[in-house]
mmCIF file of C-alpha atoms in Angstrom:
data_model
loop_
_atom_site.group_PDB
_atom_site.id
_atom_site.type_symbol
_atom_site.label_atom_id
_atom_site.label_comp_id
_atom_site.label_asym_id
_atom_site.label_seq_id
_atom_site.Cartn_x
_atom_site.Cartn_y
_atom_site.Cartn_z
ATOM 1 C CA UNK A 148 23.278 58.623 -108.434
ATOM 2 C CA UNK A 149 23.717 55.125 -106.952
ATOM 3 C CA UNK A 150 24.374 56.597 -103.501
ATOM 4 C CA UNK A 151 21.159 58.666 -103.691
ATOM 5 C CA UNK A 152 19.157 55.554 -104.634
ATOM 6 C CA UNK A 153 20.816 53.671 -101.765
ATOM 7 C CA UNK A 154 19.822 56.383 -99.282
ATOM 8 C CA UNK A 155 16.298 56.579 -100.697
ATOM 9 C CA UNK A 156 15.744 52.811 -100.452
ATOM 10 C CA UNK A 157 17.144 52.650 -96.933
ATOM 11 C CA UNK A 158 15.019 55.620 -95.841
ATOM 12 C CA UNK A 159 11.960 54.100 -97.517
ATOM 13 C CA UNK A 160 12.497 50.821 -95.662
ATOM 14 C CA UNK A 161 12.852 52.664 -92.347
ATOM 15 C CA UNK A 162 9.764 54.811 -92.895
ATOM 16 C CA UNK A 163 7.625 51.834 -93.919
ATOM 17 C CA UNK A 164 9.079 49.774 -91.081
ATOM 18 C CA UNK A 165 8.165 52.424 -88.526
ATOM 19 C CA UNK A 166 4.610 52.548 -89.828
ATOM 20 C CA UNK A 167 4.219 48.762 -89.691
ATOM 21 C CA UNK A 168 5.845 48.487 -86.239
ATOM 22 C CA UNK A 169 3.592 51.233 -84.853
ATOM 23 C CA UNK A 170 0.606 49.140 -85.855
ATOM 24 C CA UNK A 171 1.682 45.624 -84.895
ATOM 25 C CA UNK A 172 4.745 45.802 -82.702
ATOM 26 C CA UNK A 173 8.180 44.308 -83.299
ATOM 27 C CA UNK A 174 7.860 40.584 -82.667
ATOM 28 C CA UNK A 175 4.515 40.172 -84.453
ATOM 29 C CA UNK A 176 5.915 41.519 -87.712
ATOM 30 C CA UNK A 177 8.130 39.446 -89.965
ATOM 31 C CA UNK A 178 10.554 40.783 -92.518
ATOM 32 C CA UNK A 179 8.349 39.428 -95.308
ATOM 33 C CA UNK A 180 5.527 41.758 -94.281
ATOM 34 C CA UNK A 181 7.805 44.782 -94.066
ATOM 35 C CA UNK A 182 9.376 43.995 -97.442
ATOM 36 C CA UNK A 183 6.005 43.379 -99.091
ATOM 37 C CA UNK A 184 4.634 46.657 -97.723
ATOM 38 C CA UNK A 185 7.771 48.522 -98.829
ATOM 39 C CA UNK A 186 7.838 46.651 -102.167
ATOM 40 C CA UNK A 187 11.545 45.963 -101.703
ATOM 41 C CA UNK A 188 13.180 42.593 -102.461
ATOM 42 C CA UNK A 189 14.650 40.562 -99.599
ATOM 43 C CA UNK A 190 18.167 40.823 -100.989
ATOM 44 C CA UNK A 191 17.952 44.593 -100.888
ATOM 45 C CA UNK A 192 17.004 44.516 -97.214
ATOM 46 C CA UNK A 193 20.152 42.579 -96.310
ATOM 47 C CA UNK A 194 22.205 45.021 -98.334
ATOM 48 C CA UNK A 195 21.213 47.717 -95.824
ATOM 49 C CA UNK A 196 20.661 45.764 -92.598
ATOM 50 C CA UNK A 197 22.361 42.538 -91.443
ATOM 51 C CA UNK A 198 19.355 41.476 -89.327
ATOM 52 C CA UNK A 199 15.877 42.424 -88.189
ATOM 53 C CA UNK A 200 17.385 43.594 -84.888
ATOM 54 C CA UNK A 201 19.764 45.973 -86.704
ATOM 55 C CA UNK A 202 16.791 47.196 -88.707
ATOM 56 C CA UNK A 203 14.827 47.757 -85.467
ATOM 57 C CA UNK A 204 17.700 49.794 -84.031
ATOM 58 C CA UNK A 205 17.877 51.892 -87.212
ATOM 59 C CA UNK A 206 14.108 52.510 -87.130
ATOM 60 C CA UNK A 207 14.371 53.704 -83.527
ATOM 61 C CA UNK A 208 17.439 55.869 -84.201
ATOM 62 C CA UNK A 209 15.569 57.503 -87.095
ATOM 63 C CA UNK A 210 12.496 57.980 -84.897
ATOM 64 C CA UNK A 211 14.479 59.748 -82.162
ATOM 65 C CA UNK A 212 16.360 61.884 -84.708
ATOM 66 C CA UNK A 213 13.080 63.089 -86.208
ATOM 67 C CA UNK A 214 11.681 63.612 -82.697
ATOM 68 C CA UNK A 215 14.642 65.841 -81.834
ATOM 69 C CA UNK A 216 14.035 67.836 -85.032
ATOM 70 C CA UNK A 217 10.449 68.420 -83.898
ATOM 71 C CA UNK A 218 11.752 69.646 -80.550
ATOM 72 C CA UNK A 219 14.234 71.936 -82.342
ATOM 73 C CA UNK A 220 11.335 73.357 -84.357
ATOM 74 C CA UNK A 221 9.583 74.264 -81.099
ATOM 75 C CA UNK A 222 12.768 76.001 -79.943
ATOM 76 C CA UNK A 223 12.804 78.041 -83.137
ATOM 77 C CA UNK A 224 9.114 78.910 -82.869
ATOM 78 C CA UNK A 225 8.829 79.776 -79.157
ATOM 79 C CA UNK A 226 11.367 81.881 -77.259
ATOM 80 C CA UNK A 227 9.665 81.420 -73.911
ATOM 81 C CA UNK A 228 10.605 78.162 -72.161
ATOM 82 C CA UNK A 229 7.249 77.628 -70.489
ATOM 83 C CA UNK A 230 5.330 78.443 -73.685
ATOM 84 C CA UNK A 231 7.488 75.938 -75.594
ATOM 85 C CA UNK A 232 6.884 73.281 -72.938
ATOM 86 C CA UNK A 233 3.132 73.788 -73.014
ATOM 87 C CA UNK A 234 3.046 73.493 -76.811
ATOM 88 C CA UNK A 235 5.108 70.306 -76.508
ATOM 89 C CA UNK A 236 2.669 68.764 -74.029
ATOM 90 C CA UNK A 237 -0.339 70.009 -76.006
ATOM 91 C CA UNK A 238 1.075 68.248 -79.070
ATOM 92 C CA UNK A 239 1.520 65.080 -77.020
ATOM 93 C CA UNK A 240 -2.060 65.327 -75.764
ATOM 94 C CA UNK A 241 -3.417 65.707 -79.285
ATOM 95 C CA UNK A 242 -1.331 62.951 -80.905
ATOM 96 C CA UNK A 243 -1.522 60.324 -78.152
ATOM 97 C CA UNK A 244 -5.122 61.032 -77.159
ATOM 98 C CA UNK A 245 -6.339 59.844 -80.555
ATOM 99 C CA UNK A 246 -5.449 56.183 -79.813
ATOM 100 C CA UNK A 247 -4.468 55.643 -83.451
ATOM 101 C CA UNK A 248 -1.398 53.554 -84.238
ATOM 102 C CA UNK A 249 -0.222 56.049 -86.875
ATOM 103 C CA UNK A 250 0.367 58.670 -84.160
ATOM 104 C CA UNK A 251 1.490 56.355 -81.422
ATOM 105 C CA UNK A 252 4.652 57.164 -79.514
ATOM 106 C CA UNK A 253 7.235 54.494 -80.363
ATOM 107 C CA UNK A 254 8.440 54.474 -76.756
ATOM 108 C CA UNK A 255 4.924 53.648 -75.571
ATOM 109 C CA UNK A 256 4.364 51.120 -78.357
ATOM 110 C CA UNK A 257 7.631 49.165 -78.353
ATOM 111 C CA UNK A 258 9.843 49.781 -75.309
ATOM 112 C CA UNK A 259 8.319 47.200 -72.967
ATOM 113 C CA UNK A 260 8.143 44.655 -75.786
ATOM 114 C CA UNK A 261 11.755 44.867 -76.930
ATOM 115 C CA UNK A 262 13.591 45.834 -73.716
ATOM 116 C CA UNK A 263 13.905 42.201 -72.629
ATOM 117 C CA UNK A 264 14.422 40.831 -76.152
ATOM 118 C CA UNK A 265 17.116 43.085 -77.592
ATOM 119 C CA UNK A 266 19.885 44.775 -75.656
ATOM 120 C CA UNK A 267 20.866 46.962 -78.642
ATOM 121 C CA UNK A 268 17.279 48.189 -79.090
ATOM 122 C CA UNK A 269 16.955 48.789 -75.344
ATOM 123 C CA UNK A 270 20.106 50.914 -75.517
ATOM 124 C CA UNK A 271 18.653 52.996 -78.378
ATOM 125 C CA UNK A 272 15.517 53.569 -76.290
ATOM 126 C CA UNK A 273 17.616 54.469 -73.254
ATOM 127 C CA UNK A 274 19.726 57.004 -75.168
ATOM 128 C CA UNK A 275 16.789 58.422 -77.112
ATOM 129 C CA UNK A 276 14.623 58.991 -74.046
ATOM 130 C CA UNK A 277 17.569 60.434 -72.104
ATOM 131 C CA UNK A 278 18.123 62.948 -74.896
ATOM 132 C CA UNK A 279 14.438 63.964 -74.818
ATOM 133 C CA UNK A 280 14.509 64.392 -71.042
ATOM 134 C CA UNK A 281 17.733 66.427 -71.253
ATOM 135 C CA UNK A 282 16.149 68.770 -73.798
ATOM 136 C CA UNK A 283 13.019 69.158 -71.645
ATOM 137 C CA UNK A 284 15.257 69.934 -68.661
ATOM 138 C CA UNK A 285 17.066 72.610 -70.658
ATOM 139 C CA UNK A 286 13.696 74.191 -71.493
ATOM 140 C CA UNK A 287 12.694 74.100 -67.838
ATOM 141 C CA UNK A 288 15.964 75.743 -66.892
ATOM 142 C CA UNK A 289 15.984 78.660 -69.353
ATOM 143 C CA UNK A 290 15.906 80.968 -67.382
ATOM 144 C CA UNK A 291 14.205 78.877 -64.729
ATOM 145 C CA UNK A 292 11.327 78.430 -67.197
ATOM 146 C CA UNK A 293 10.313 82.082 -67.020
ATOM 147 C CA UNK A 294 9.894 81.857 -63.268
ATOM 148 C CA UNK A 295 7.611 78.805 -63.372
ATOM 149 C CA UNK A 296 9.946 76.669 -61.276
ATOM 150 C CA UNK A 297 11.029 77.692 -57.828
ATOM 151 C CA UNK A 298 14.817 77.892 -57.313
ATOM 152 C CA UNK A 299 14.823 74.756 -55.122
ATOM 153 C CA UNK A 300 13.381 72.587 -57.933
ATOM 154 C CA UNK A 301 15.865 70.597 -60.028
ATOM 155 C CA UNK A 302 15.041 70.949 -63.735
ATOM 156 C CA UNK A 303 16.429 67.492 -64.628
ATOM 157 C CA UNK A 304 14.315 65.785 -61.946
ATOM 158 C CA UNK A 305 11.176 67.687 -62.975
ATOM 159 C CA UNK A 306 11.774 66.846 -66.664
ATOM 160 C CA UNK A 307 12.160 63.148 -65.793
ATOM 161 C CA UNK A 308 9.023 63.197 -63.640
ATOM 162 C CA UNK A 309 6.972 64.924 -66.345
ATOM 163 C CA UNK A 310 8.178 62.592 -69.104
ATOM 164 C CA UNK A 311 7.442 59.526 -66.960
ATOM 165 C CA UNK A 312 3.990 60.861 -66.124
ATOM 166 C CA UNK A 313 3.140 61.474 -69.783
ATOM 167 C CA UNK A 314 4.416 58.028 -70.843
ATOM 168 C CA UNK A 315 2.298 56.412 -68.140
ATOM 169 C CA UNK A 316 -0.716 58.480 -69.156
ATOM 170 C CA UNK A 317 -0.209 57.377 -72.769
ATOM 171 C CA UNK A 318 -0.211 53.726 -71.696
ATOM 172 C CA UNK A 319 -3.409 54.224 -69.727
ATOM 173 C CA UNK A 320 -4.940 55.929 -72.758
ATOM 174 C CA UNK A 321 -4.272 52.784 -74.800
ATOM 175 C CA UNK A 322 -5.814 50.603 -72.086
ATOM 176 C CA UNK A 323 -8.864 52.788 -71.441
ATOM 177 C CA UNK A 324 -9.352 53.948 -75.030
ATOM 178 C CA UNK A 325 -10.010 57.463 -73.779
ATOM 179 C CA UNK A 326 -7.840 60.482 -73.055
ATOM 180 C CA UNK A 327 -8.736 60.994 -69.378
ATOM 181 C CA UNK A 328 -5.225 60.056 -68.173
ATOM 182 C CA UNK A 329 -3.663 62.511 -70.620
ATOM 183 C CA UNK A 330 -6.093 65.204 -69.505
ATOM 184 C CA UNK A 331 -4.977 64.594 -65.918
ATOM 185 C CA UNK A 332 -1.322 64.748 -67.009
ATOM 186 C CA UNK A 333 -1.995 68.113 -68.638
ATOM 187 C CA UNK A 334 -3.720 69.463 -65.512
ATOM 188 C CA UNK A 335 -0.815 68.295 -63.344
ATOM 189 C CA UNK A 336 1.734 69.784 -65.738
ATOM 190 C CA UNK A 337 -0.078 73.131 -65.794
ATOM 191 C CA UNK A 338 -0.225 73.171 -61.999
ATOM 192 C CA UNK A 339 3.458 72.293 -61.666
ATOM 193 C CA UNK A 340 4.546 74.928 -64.177
ATOM 194 C CA UNK A 341 2.170 77.568 -62.839
ATOM 195 C CA UNK A 342 0.231 77.832 -66.096
ATOM 196 C CA UNK A 343 -3.400 78.918 -65.878
#
């Protein structure tokens, strides 16, 4: 029973932490705010995490794990590689186009902020984004994305290019407060994948 409570409290702290960090960023939020929002005493926090940086890494690891589960769900739902990819990008368009912090991609929200401040957090971002790109590449390559990619196109390079484009479009969406950059990313993606 104690182990279950331990896991629940840790998970609760991570979920609340992600929500708070999505809204305010990493450096602007103190532990006191996270603990007050989570209604968890300070001593309990240090039972689970030795520092705010370790907590930040755990939040990001949880985020990427849940992200991979969402990608697995798309694999289970759509057999066709190109159909799966288009649902993935459509989901991105809908969630990031809203400009609400609750939906905000953690990579867009935090990566530039913490990359120079925390080497461990930068490494979590690096591994997490690499895993996403690898999965996208596998979708593009199965079997050659249902003929959408020509044989001379490298799936890994195309996956990296698409992911970079969508991250950049998400940043511009935050700056402009409209979804025009994401709409352009979708048009470019459709053109590249031969989707009408």
